[in-house]
PDB file of C-alpha atoms in Angstrom:
ATOM      1  CA  MET O   9      -7.825   5.790  12.366  1.00 98.00           C
ATOM      2  CA  ARG O  10      -9.866   2.601  12.462  1.00 98.00           C
ATOM      3  CA  ILE O  11      -8.853  -0.588  10.585  1.00 98.00           C
ATOM      4  CA  LEU O  12     -12.043  -2.353   9.577  1.00 98.00           C
ATOM      5  CA  ARG O  13     -12.247  -5.865   8.026  1.00 98.00           C
ATOM      6  CA  THR O  14     -15.884  -6.339   7.197  1.00 98.00           C
ATOM      7  CA  ILE O  15     -18.398  -4.787   4.839  1.00 98.00           C
ATOM      8  CA  ALA O  16     -20.892  -4.440   7.681  1.00 98.00           C
ATOM      9  CA  GLU O  17     -18.448  -2.387   9.817  1.00 98.00           C
ATOM     10  CA  VAL O  18     -17.662  -0.036   6.968  1.00 98.00           C
ATOM     11  CA  ARG O  19     -21.331   0.476   6.119  1.00 98.00           C
ATOM     12  CA  ALA O  20     -22.187   1.225   9.745  1.00 98.00           C
ATOM     13  CA  ALA O  21     -19.377   3.797   9.947  1.00 98.00           C
ATOM     14  CA  VAL O  22     -20.397   5.493   6.691  1.00 98.00           C
ATOM     15  CA  ARG O  23     -24.106   5.436   7.600  1.00 98.00           C
ATOM     16  CA  ASP O  24     -23.361   7.280  10.848  1.00 97.00           C
ATOM     17  CA  ALA O  25     -21.213   9.841   8.989  1.00 98.00           C
ATOM     18  CA  LYS O  26     -23.827  10.504   6.384  1.00 97.00           C
ATOM     19  CA  ALA O  27     -26.590  10.746   8.957  1.00 97.00           C
ATOM     20  CA  ALA O  28     -24.529  13.538  10.466  1.00 98.00           C
ATOM     21  CA  GLY O  29     -24.346  15.279   7.081  1.00 97.00           C
ATOM     22  CA  ARG O  30     -20.669  14.478   6.571  1.00 98.00           C
ATOM     23  CA  SER O  31     -19.158  13.987   3.060  1.00 98.00           C
ATOM     24  CA  VAL O  32     -17.298  10.758   2.244  1.00 98.00           C
ATOM     25  CA  GLY O  33     -14.136  10.425   0.163  1.00 98.00           C
ATOM     26  CA  LEU O  34     -12.759   7.020  -0.994  1.00 98.00           C
ATOM     27  CA  VAL O  35      -9.255   6.147  -2.106  1.00 98.00           C
ATOM     28  CA  PRO O  36      -9.198   2.589  -3.575  1.00 98.00           C
ATOM     29  CA  THR O  37      -5.741   1.045  -3.388  1.00 98.00           C
ATOM     30  CA  MET O  38      -3.904  -2.265  -3.382  1.00 97.00           C
ATOM     31  CA  GLY O  39      -1.482  -1.065  -0.685  1.00 97.00           C
ATOM     32  CA  ALA O  40       2.329  -0.793  -0.770  1.00 96.00           C
ATOM     33  CA  PHE O  41       1.812   2.939  -0.402  1.00 97.00           C
ATOM     34  CA  HIS O  42       4.119   5.469  -1.971  1.00 97.00           C
ATOM     35  CA  GLU O  43       3.904   9.216  -2.427  1.00 97.00           C
ATOM     36  CA  GLY O  44       1.379   8.824  -5.274  1.00 97.00           C
ATOM     37  CA  HIS O  45      -1.063   7.064  -2.982  1.00 98.00           C
ATOM     38  CA  LEU O  46      -0.419   9.637  -0.233  1.00 98.00           C
ATOM     39  CA  SER O  47      -1.240  12.427  -2.626  1.00 98.00           C
ATOM     40  CA  LEU O  48      -4.612  10.908  -3.216  1.00 98.00           C
ATOM     41  CA  MET O  49      -5.203  10.661   0.518  1.00 98.00           C
ATOM     42  CA  ARG O  50      -4.318  14.326   0.957  1.00 98.00           C
ATOM     43  CA  ALA O  51      -6.733  15.370  -1.745  1.00 98.00           C
ATOM     44  CA  ALA O  52      -9.440  13.340  -0.154  1.00 98.00           C
ATOM     45  CA  ARG O  53      -8.623  14.702   3.308  1.00 98.00           C
ATOM     46  CA  GLU O  54      -8.784  18.286   2.016  1.00 98.00           C
ATOM     47  CA  GLN O  55     -12.188  17.802   0.357  1.00 98.00           C
ATOM     48  CA  ASN O  56     -14.140  15.438   2.606  1.00 98.00           C
ATOM     49  CA  ASP O  57     -15.236  15.000   6.211  1.00 98.00           C
ATOM     50  CA  LEU O  58     -14.701  11.265   6.310  1.00 98.00           C
ATOM     51  CA  VAL O  59     -11.833   9.592   4.350  1.00 98.00           C
ATOM     52  CA  VAL O  60     -11.930   5.890   3.631  1.00 98.00           C
ATOM     53  CA  VAL O  61      -8.907   4.111   2.086  1.00 98.00           C
ATOM     54  CA  SER O  62      -9.372   0.550   0.870  1.00 98.00           C
ATOM     55  CA  LEU O  63      -6.397  -1.762   1.036  1.00 98.00           C
ATOM     56  CA  PHE O  64      -7.121  -4.834  -1.027  1.00 98.00           C
ATOM     57  CA  VAL O  65      -4.914  -6.701  -3.473  1.00 97.00           C
ATOM     58  CA  ASN O  66      -7.659  -7.639  -5.881  1.00 97.00           C
ATOM     59  CA  PRO O  67      -7.069 -11.204  -7.180  1.00 96.00           C
ATOM     60  CA  THR O  68      -9.526 -10.920 -10.065  1.00 96.00           C
ATOM     61  CA  GLN O  69      -7.422  -8.368 -11.948  1.00 96.00           C
ATOM     62  CA  PHE O  70      -4.392 -10.617 -12.061  1.00 95.00           C
ATOM     63  CA  ALA O  71      -3.739 -13.344 -14.643  1.00 91.00           C
ATOM     64  CA  ALA O  72      -2.262 -16.718 -13.622  1.00 89.00           C
ATOM     65  CA  ASN O  73       1.160 -15.672 -14.854  1.00 87.00           C
ATOM     66  CA  GLU O  74       1.190 -12.296 -13.092  1.00 93.00           C
ATOM     67  CA  ASP O  75       2.491 -11.183  -9.718  1.00 94.00           C
ATOM     68  CA  LEU O  76      -0.457 -11.736  -7.367  1.00 94.00           C
ATOM     69  CA  SER O  77       1.569 -13.890  -4.955  1.00 93.00           C
ATOM     70  CA  THR O  78       4.570 -11.571  -4.968  1.00 92.00           C
ATOM     71  CA  TYR O  79       2.822  -8.198  -5.018  1.00 95.00           C
ATOM     72  CA  PRO O  80       4.336  -6.066  -2.239  1.00 95.00           C
ATOM     73  CA  ARG O  81       2.313  -6.191   1.025  1.00 96.00           C
ATOM     74  CA  ASP O  82       3.056  -4.474   4.324  1.00 96.00           C
ATOM     75  CA  GLU O  83      -0.160  -3.610   6.098  1.00 97.00           C
ATOM     76  CA  ALA O  84       1.492  -2.215   9.214  1.00 98.00           C
ATOM     77  CA  ARG O  85       3.564   0.203   7.249  1.00 98.00           C
ATOM     78  CA  ASP O  86       0.630   1.200   5.091  1.00 98.00           C
ATOM     79  CA  ALA O  87      -1.579   1.742   8.142  1.00 98.00           C
ATOM     80  CA  ALA O  88       0.954   4.002   9.715  1.00 98.00           C
ATOM     81  CA  LEU O  89       1.321   6.085   6.545  1.00 98.00           C
ATOM     82  CA  ALA O  90      -2.492   6.345   6.138  1.00 98.00           C
ATOM     83  CA  GLU O  91      -2.959   7.400   9.749  1.00 98.00           C
ATOM     84  CA  ALA O  92      -0.264  10.033   9.334  1.00 98.00           C
ATOM     85  CA  GLU O  93      -2.297  11.532   6.387  1.00 98.00           C
ATOM     86  CA  GLY O  94      -5.410  11.793   8.572  1.00 98.00           C
ATOM     87  CA  VAL O  95      -7.323   8.863   7.035  1.00 98.00           C
ATOM     88  CA  ASP O  96     -10.273   7.904   9.149  1.00 98.00           C
ATOM     89  CA  ILE O  97     -10.940   4.337   8.048  1.00 98.00           C
ATOM     90  CA  LEU O  98      -8.599   1.761   6.513  1.00 98.00           C
ATOM     91  CA  PHE O  99     -10.786  -0.899   4.910  1.00 98.00           C
ATOM     92  CA  ALA O 100      -8.603  -4.052   4.728  1.00 98.00           C
ATOM     93  CA  PRO O 101     -10.825  -7.030   3.984  1.00 98.00           C
ATOM     94  CA  GLU O 102      -9.800 -10.611   3.308  1.00 98.00           C
ATOM     95  CA  PRO O 103     -10.550 -11.839  -0.272  1.00 97.00           C
ATOM     96  CA  ALA O 104     -13.484 -13.956   1.019  1.00 98.00           C
ATOM     97  CA  GLU O 105     -15.157 -10.845   2.358  1.00 98.00           C
ATOM     98  CA  ILE O 106     -15.228  -9.320  -1.135  1.00 98.00           C
ATOM     99  CA  TYR O 107     -15.662 -12.519  -3.115  1.00 98.00           C
ATOM    100  CA  PRO O 108     -17.633 -14.972  -0.967  1.00 97.00           C
ATOM    101  CA  ASP O 109     -18.433 -18.522  -1.977  1.00 97.00           C
ATOM    102  CA  GLY O 110     -20.686 -18.503  -4.983  1.00 97.00           C
ATOM    103  CA  PHE O 111     -19.709 -15.045  -6.212  1.00 97.00           C
ATOM    104  CA  ALA O 112     -20.628 -15.026  -9.901  1.00 97.00           C
ATOM    105  CA  THR O 113     -21.069 -11.409 -11.083  1.00 97.00           C
ATOM    106  CA  ASN O 114     -18.704  -9.602 -13.368  1.00 96.00           C
ATOM    107  CA  ILE O 115     -18.639  -6.024 -14.670  1.00 97.00           C
ATOM    108  CA  HIS O 116     -17.408  -5.757 -18.268  1.00 97.00           C
ATOM    109  CA  VAL O 117     -16.859  -2.447 -20.043  1.00 97.00           C
ATOM    110  CA  ALA O 118     -16.707  -2.901 -23.806  1.00 95.00           C
ATOM    111  CA  GLY O 119     -14.401  -1.122 -26.176  1.00 94.00           C
ATOM    112  CA  ILE O 120     -11.958   0.841 -24.043  1.00 96.00           C
ATOM    113  CA  THR O 121     -10.911  -2.285 -22.083  1.00 97.00           C
ATOM    114  CA  GLU O 122      -9.862  -4.151 -25.212  1.00 95.00           C
ATOM    115  CA  VAL O 123      -6.812  -2.076 -26.113  1.00 97.00           C
ATOM    116  CA  LEU O 124      -3.525  -1.167 -24.448  1.00 97.00           C
ATOM    117  CA  ASP O 125      -3.410  -2.882 -21.040  1.00 97.00           C
ATOM    118  CA  GLY O 126      -6.538  -4.821 -21.914  1.00 96.00           C
ATOM    119  CA  ALA O 127      -4.769  -6.293 -24.939  1.00 96.00           C
ATOM    120  CA  SER O 128      -1.518  -6.875 -23.074  1.00 95.00           C
ATOM    121  CA  ARG O 129      -2.861  -8.303 -19.838  1.00 95.00           C
ATOM    122  CA  GLY O 130      -6.072  -9.826 -21.078  1.00 90.00           C
ATOM    123  CA  PRO O 131      -9.816  -9.053 -20.739  1.00 83.00           C
ATOM    124  CA  HIS O 132      -9.840 -10.337 -17.125  1.00 92.00           C
ATOM    125  CA  HIS O 133      -7.784  -7.306 -15.985  1.00 96.00           C
ATOM    126  CA  PHE O 134     -10.250  -4.489 -16.420  1.00 97.00           C
ATOM    127  CA  ASP O 135     -13.232  -6.811 -15.663  1.00 97.00           C
ATOM    128  CA  GLY O 136     -11.587  -7.338 -12.276  1.00 97.00           C
ATOM    129  CA  VAL O 137     -10.953  -3.626 -11.822  1.00 98.00           C
ATOM    130  CA  ALA O 138     -14.474  -2.632 -12.800  1.00 98.00           C
ATOM    131  CA  THR O 139     -16.084  -5.259 -10.571  1.00 98.00           C
ATOM    132  CA  VAL O 140     -14.067  -4.485  -7.472  1.00 98.00           C
ATOM    133  CA  VAL O 141     -14.403  -0.732  -7.854  1.00 98.00           C
ATOM    134  CA  THR O 142     -18.162  -1.106  -8.278  1.00 98.00           C
ATOM    135  CA  LYS O 143     -18.346  -3.214  -5.159  1.00 98.00           C
ATOM    136  CA  LEU O 144     -16.328  -0.645  -3.201  1.00 98.00           C
ATOM    137  CA  PHE O 145     -18.670   2.135  -4.416  1.00 98.00           C
ATOM    138  CA  GLY O 146     -21.625   0.064  -3.233  1.00 98.00           C
ATOM    139  CA  ILE O 147     -19.999  -0.597   0.184  1.00 98.00           C
ATOM    140  CA  VAL O 148     -18.618   2.861   0.944  1.00 98.00           C
ATOM    141  CA  LEU O 149     -21.163   5.026  -0.945  1.00 98.00           C
ATOM    142  CA  PRO O 150     -18.557   7.758  -1.415  1.00 98.00           C
ATOM    143  CA  ASP O 151     -19.378  11.235  -2.609  1.00 98.00           C
ATOM    144  CA  VAL O 152     -15.942  11.359  -4.355  1.00 98.00           C
ATOM    145  CA  ALA O 153     -13.429   8.668  -5.278  1.00 98.00           C
ATOM    146  CA  TYR O 154      -9.780   9.409  -6.055  1.00 98.00           C
ATOM    147  CA  PHE O 155      -7.505   7.689  -8.574  1.00 98.00           C
ATOM    148  CA  GLY O 156      -4.058   8.294 -10.060  1.00 97.00           C
ATOM    149  CA  GLN O 157      -3.518   9.482 -13.596  1.00 97.00           C
ATOM    150  CA  LYS O 158      -0.597   6.987 -14.014  1.00 97.00           C
ATOM    151  CA  ASP O 159      -3.348   4.412 -14.539  1.00 97.00           C
ATOM    152  CA  ALA O 160      -5.041   6.533 -17.209  1.00 98.00           C
ATOM    153  CA  GLN O 161      -6.920   3.730 -18.910  1.00 98.00           C
ATOM    154  CA  GLN O 162      -8.219   2.530 -15.533  1.00 98.00           C
ATOM    155  CA  VAL O 163      -9.524   5.996 -14.778  1.00 98.00           C
ATOM    156  CA  LEU O 164     -11.452   6.025 -18.095  1.00 98.00           C
ATOM    157  CA  VAL O 165     -12.839   2.541 -17.334  1.00 98.00           C
ATOM    158  CA  VAL O 166     -14.049   3.674 -13.920  1.00 98.00           C
ATOM    159  CA  ARG O 167     -15.603   6.821 -15.396  1.00 98.00           C
ATOM    160  CA  ARG O 168     -17.497   4.721 -17.915  1.00 98.00           C
ATOM    161  CA  VAL O 169     -18.780   2.441 -15.225  1.00 98.00           C
ATOM    162  CA  VAL O 170     -19.989   5.393 -13.223  1.00 98.00           C
ATOM    163  CA  ARG O 171     -21.648   6.926 -16.248  1.00 98.00           C
ATOM    164  CA  ASP O 172     -23.273   3.743 -17.634  1.00 98.00           C
ATOM    165  CA  LEU O 173     -24.535   2.479 -14.291  1.00 98.00           C
ATOM    166  CA  ASP O 174     -25.638   5.902 -13.022  1.00 98.00           C
ATOM    167  CA  LEU O 175     -23.537   5.672  -9.890  1.00 98.00           C
ATOM    168  CA  ASP O 176     -23.735   8.763  -7.624  1.00 97.00           C
ATOM    169  CA  VAL O 177     -19.999   9.311  -7.165  1.00 98.00           C
ATOM    170  CA  ARG O 178     -17.662  11.950  -8.604  1.00 98.00           C
ATOM    171  CA  ILE O 179     -14.344  10.666  -9.936  1.00 98.00           C
ATOM    172  CA  VAL O 180     -11.235  12.764  -9.275  1.00 98.00           C
ATOM    173  CA  ALA O 181      -7.981  11.771 -10.949  1.00 96.00           C
ATOM    174  CA  CYS O 182      -4.842  13.252  -9.491  1.00 97.00           C
ATOM    175  CA  PRO O 183      -1.563  14.016 -11.313  1.00 97.00           C
ATOM    176  CA  ILE O 184       1.158  11.467 -11.627  1.00 98.00           C
ATOM    177  CA  VAL O 185       3.743  11.740  -8.879  1.00 98.00           C
ATOM    178  CA  ARG O 186       7.368  11.154 -10.021  1.00 98.00           C
ATOM    179  CA  GLU O 187      10.719  10.520  -8.533  1.00 97.00           C
ATOM    180  CA  PRO O 188      13.286  13.369  -8.987  1.00 97.00           C
ATOM    181  CA  ASP O 189      14.603  11.628 -12.109  1.00 96.00           C
ATOM    182  CA  GLY O 190      11.098  11.427 -13.628  1.00 97.00           C
ATOM    183  CA  LEU O 191      10.209   7.780 -13.011  1.00 98.00           C
ATOM    184  CA  ALA O 192       6.502   7.506 -12.239  1.00 98.00           C
ATOM    185  CA  MET O 193       6.002   6.202  -8.690  1.00 97.00           C
ATOM    186  CA  SER O 194       4.602   2.688  -8.606  1.00 97.00           C
ATOM    187  CA  SER O 195       4.350  -0.119  -6.075  1.00 96.00           C
ATOM    188  CA  ARG O 196       6.104  -2.332  -8.575  1.00 96.00           C
ATOM    189  CA  ASN O 197       9.224  -0.134  -8.660  1.00 97.00           C
ATOM    190  CA  VAL O 198      10.495  -2.228  -5.717  1.00 96.00           C
ATOM    191  CA  TYR O 199      11.094  -5.046  -8.228  1.00 96.00           C
ATOM    192  CA  LEU O 200      13.775  -2.919  -9.957  1.00 97.00           C
ATOM    193  CA  ASP O 201      17.471  -3.617  -9.231  1.00 97.00           C
ATOM    194  CA  ALA O 202      19.898  -0.659  -9.636  1.00 97.00           C
ATOM    195  CA  GLY O 203      20.528  -1.244 -13.374  1.00 97.00           C
ATOM    196  CA  ALA O 204      16.793  -1.662 -14.189  1.00 98.00           C
ATOM    197  CA  ARG O 205      15.982   1.319 -12.011  1.00 97.00           C
ATOM    198  CA  SER O 206      18.293   3.536 -14.080  1.00 98.00           C
ATOM    199  CA  GLN O 207      17.002   2.061 -17.341  1.00 98.00           C
ATOM    200  CA  ALA O 208      13.390   2.616 -16.352  1.00 98.00           C
ATOM    201  CA  THR O 209      13.807   6.444 -16.472  1.00 98.00           C
ATOM    202  CA  ALA O 210      13.758   6.103 -20.247  1.00 98.00           C
ATOM    203  CA  LEU O 211       9.971   5.718 -20.165  1.00 98.00           C
ATOM    204  CA  ASN O 212       9.371   9.235 -19.011  1.00 98.00           C
ATOM    205  CA  ARG O 213      12.200  10.562 -21.074  1.00 98.00           C
ATOM    206  CA  ALA O 214      10.568   9.011 -24.141  1.00 98.00           C
ATOM    207  CA  LEU O 215       7.330  10.671 -23.296  1.00 98.00           C
ATOM    208  CA  ASP O 216       9.099  13.974 -22.715  1.00 98.00           C
ATOM    209  CA  ALA O 217      10.776  13.709 -26.176  1.00 98.00           C
ATOM    210  CA  ALA O 218       7.435  13.051 -27.760  1.00 97.00           C
ATOM    211  CA  ASP O 219       5.903  16.007 -25.905  1.00 97.00           C
ATOM    212  CA  ALA O 220       8.723  18.242 -27.126  1.00 97.00           C
ATOM    213  CA  ALA O 221       8.097  17.160 -30.755  1.00 96.00           C
ATOM    214  CA  HIS O 222       4.382  17.917 -30.290  1.00 96.00           C
ATOM    215  CA  ARG O 223       5.051  21.344 -28.847  1.00 94.00           C
ATOM    216  CA  ALA O 224       7.397  22.058 -31.683  1.00 95.00           C
ATOM    217  CA  GLY O 225       4.618  21.267 -34.172  1.00 93.00           C
ATOM    218  CA  ASP O 226       6.332  18.130 -35.511  1.00 94.00           C
ATOM    219  CA  ARG O 227       3.243  16.025 -35.956  1.00 90.00           C
ATOM    220  CA  ASP O 228       5.058  13.200 -37.725  1.00 93.00           C
ATOM    221  CA  GLY O 229       7.818  13.143 -35.140  1.00 95.00           C
ATOM    222  CA  ILE O 230       5.909  12.391 -31.964  1.00 96.00           C
ATOM    223  CA  LEU O 231       6.075   8.615 -31.884  1.00 97.00           C
ATOM    224  CA  PRO O 232       9.466   8.395 -33.585  1.00 97.00           C
ATOM    225  CA  ALA O 233      10.942  10.645 -30.917  1.00 98.00           C
ATOM    226  CA  ALA O 234       9.662   8.398 -28.158  1.00 98.00           C
ATOM    227  CA  HIS O 235      10.758   5.230 -29.905  1.00 98.00           C
ATOM    228  CA  ALA O 236      14.286   6.622 -30.307  1.00 98.00           C
ATOM    229  CA  VAL O 237      14.719   7.135 -26.585  1.00 98.00           C
ATOM    230  CA  LEU O 238      13.406   3.660 -25.714  1.00 98.00           C
ATOM    231  CA  THR O 239      15.594   2.003 -28.377  1.00 98.00           C
ATOM    232  CA  GLU O 240      18.698   3.789 -27.046  1.00 98.00           C
ATOM    233  CA  ALA O 241      17.830   2.560 -23.550  1.00 98.00           C
ATOM    234  CA  GLY O 242      17.336  -1.031 -24.798  1.00 98.00           C
ATOM    235  CA  ILE O 243      13.657  -1.110 -23.953  1.00 98.00           C
ATOM    236  CA  ASP O 244      11.224  -2.971 -26.148  1.00 97.00           C
ATOM    237  CA  ALA O 245       7.822  -1.496 -25.326  1.00 97.00           C
ATOM    238  CA  GLU O 246       4.725  -3.706 -25.063  1.00 97.00           C
ATOM    239  CA  TYR O 247       2.877  -0.731 -26.495  1.00 98.00           C
ATOM    240  CA  LEU O 248       3.658   2.938 -27.235  1.00 98.00           C
ATOM    241  CA  GLU O 249       0.533   4.486 -28.614  1.00 97.00           C
ATOM    242  CA  LEU O 250      -1.218   7.837 -29.187  1.00 97.00           C
ATOM    243  CA  ARG O 251      -4.834   7.682 -28.230  1.00 98.00           C
ATOM    244  CA  ASP O 252      -7.749  10.074 -27.841  1.00 97.00           C
ATOM    245  CA  ALA O 253      -7.823  11.163 -24.174  1.00 97.00           C
ATOM    246  CA  GLU O 254     -11.519  10.352 -23.741  1.00 95.00           C
ATOM    247  CA  THR O 255     -12.266   7.494 -26.110  1.00 96.00           C
ATOM    248  CA  LEU O 256      -8.876   5.761 -26.444  1.00 97.00           C
ATOM    249  CA  ARG O 257      -9.353   5.702 -30.169  1.00 97.00           C
ATOM    250  CA  PRO O 258      -6.119   5.752 -32.152  1.00 96.00           C
ATOM    251  CA  VAL O 259      -5.134   9.152 -33.394  1.00 94.00           C
ATOM    252  CA  THR O 260      -2.573  10.350 -35.903  1.00 89.00           C
ATOM    253  CA  ARG O 261      -3.255  14.132 -35.681  1.00 89.00           C
ATOM    254  CA  ILE O 262      -3.780  15.734 -32.256  1.00 93.00           C
ATOM    255  CA  GLU O 263      -6.955  17.711 -32.913  1.00 92.00           C
ATOM    256  CA  ARG O 264      -8.283  16.982 -29.426  1.00 94.00           C
ATOM    257  CA  ASP O 265      -6.380  16.209 -26.237  1.00 96.00           C
ATOM    258  CA  ALA O 266      -4.526  12.911 -26.650  1.00 97.00           C
ATOM    259  CA  LEU O 267      -2.701  10.502 -24.368  1.00 98.00           C
ATOM    260  CA  LEU O 268       0.649   9.048 -25.260  1.00 98.00           C
ATOM    261  CA  LEU O 269       0.773   5.808 -23.292  1.00 98.00           C
ATOM    262  CA  VAL O 270       3.594   3.306 -22.838  1.00 98.00           C
ATOM    263  CA  ALA O 271       4.010  -0.052 -21.142  1.00 98.00           C
ATOM    264  CA  ALA O 272       7.293  -2.025 -20.960  1.00 98.00           C
ATOM    265  CA  ARG O 273       8.956  -4.668 -18.982  1.00 97.00           C
ATOM    266  CA  VAL O 274      12.109  -3.308 -17.373  1.00 98.00           C
ATOM    267  CA  GLY O 275      14.064  -5.944 -15.417  1.00 97.00           C
ATOM    268  CA  ALA O 276      11.550  -7.758 -13.210  1.00 95.00           C
ATOM    269  CA  ALA O 277       8.866  -5.049 -13.353  1.00 96.00           C
ATOM    270  CA  ARG O 278       6.151  -4.243 -15.831  1.00 97.00           C
ATOM    271  CA  LEU O 279       5.826  -0.489 -15.839  1.00 98.00           C
ATOM    272  CA  ILE O 280       3.328   1.931 -17.387  1.00 98.00           C
ATOM    273  CA  ASP O 281       3.395   5.707 -17.918  1.00 98.00           C
ATOM    274  CA  ASN O 282       1.618   8.361 -19.912  1.00 98.00           C
ATOM    275  CA  HIS O 283       1.610  11.993 -20.913  1.00 98.00           C
ATOM    276  CA  LEU O 284      -1.307  14.212 -21.879  1.00 97.00           C
ATOM    277  CA  LEU O 285      -0.601  15.979 -25.216  1.00 96.00           C
ATOM    278  CA  ALA O 286      -2.958  18.879 -25.292  1.00 94.00           C
ATOM    279  CA  ALA O 287      -4.545  20.105 -28.488  1.00 89.00           C
ATOM    280  CA  THR O 288      -4.197  23.697 -27.260  1.00 63.00           C
ATOM    281  CA  SER O 289      -1.361  26.145 -27.586  1.00 45.00           C
ATOM    282  CA  THR O 290       1.700  25.772 -25.403  1.00 42.00           C
ATOM    283  CA  SER O 291       0.650  28.736 -23.259  1.00 37.00           C
ATOM    284  CA  GLU O 292      -2.702  27.139 -22.506  1.00 39.00           C
ATOM    285  CA  THR O 293      -1.448  23.573 -21.939  1.00 38.00           C
ATOM    286  CA  SER O 294      -0.352  24.042 -18.302  1.00 38.00           C
ATOM    287  CA  THR O 295      -3.662  25.600 -17.296  1.00 35.00           C
ATOM    288  CA  ASN O 296      -5.786  22.957 -19.020  1.00 38.00           C
ATOM    289  CA  THR O 297      -3.731  20.114 -17.583  1.00 38.00           C
ATOM    290  CA  GLU O 298      -4.204  21.536 -14.078  1.00 37.00           C
ATOM    291  CA  THR O 299      -7.905  21.905 -14.615  1.00 35.00           C
ATOM    292  CA  ASN O 300      -8.293  18.334 -15.828  1.00 40.00           C
ATOM    293  CA  SER O 301      -6.407  17.135 -12.841  1.00 39.00           C
ATOM    294  CA  THR O 302      -8.517  18.860 -10.198  1.00 35.00           C
ATOM    295  CA  THR O 303     -11.976  18.908 -11.657  1.00 34.00           C
ATOM    296  CA  HIS O 304     -12.220  15.930 -13.993  1.00 36.00           C
ATOM    297  CA  GLY O 305      -9.290  14.101 -12.494  1.00 36.00           C
ATOM    298  CA  LYS O 306      -6.460  12.000 -13.702  1.00 33.00           C
ATOM    299  CA  GLY O 307      -1.052   4.319 -10.826  1.00 38.00           C
ATOM    300  CA  ASP O 308      -2.049   2.538  -8.328  1.00 42.00           C
ATOM    301  CA  ALA O 309      -5.559   1.593  -7.406  1.00 41.00           C
TER     302      ALA O 309
END
């Protein structure tokens, strides 16, 4: 595996690969790798000839009061993990390489960025995500890019950028990877002390309870079931909302696939999670979820 620092180096490597007819897969990350990141790398390795992983803590998607300065960083550990997964190139640029002096361009996606995390974290967040991902697509020119379904809203934002700007890249979203107790893996889980770590499992349990209500046909009990679990755990959610899985419009009746999304501060960490609530019968749900994960795709970028 090569660790490259400059855009010119990455472009030269990709140019050589494409000239040889090799396919290119990209996994955009902010580092602090966990099993969720590694699952994306494995998917990219299985499906592409050249695998590029970007490691860049993107400053433009953090607000002044967020954890940019304390976000976990360990490049040597990340590099060893990526190499063990067969990654070919780790692109680890300095901020000035991505945002040189005079940088003045911003990608804004209207509508779907103004709710959920966009409302909680501010409009800068998804503007920063959309801008850096667009830059990475322009630098790496991947055939396929891989994201995690834990960041479901981010996946939809990236898909919209690709669609609206006619970018020639296929987006694959991979299923959420969870700890044995159900907690969604996240780089920010390292902020949790033992008490908060136990409390945080309530997020997935709340989503499970809502899913159970949905499967039982209790349309009016979906959100109350989730709220009850969070309340019992002493968690006051930033949001707990049922949204259309493609448009993020609010829904009250699940007539199309919907996402139940939650965000909450638990101890020192702000955590997010989601479940897909399928509009199909229980017997079809597993098959459809698997299909969405592998063909359309499903956090951390």
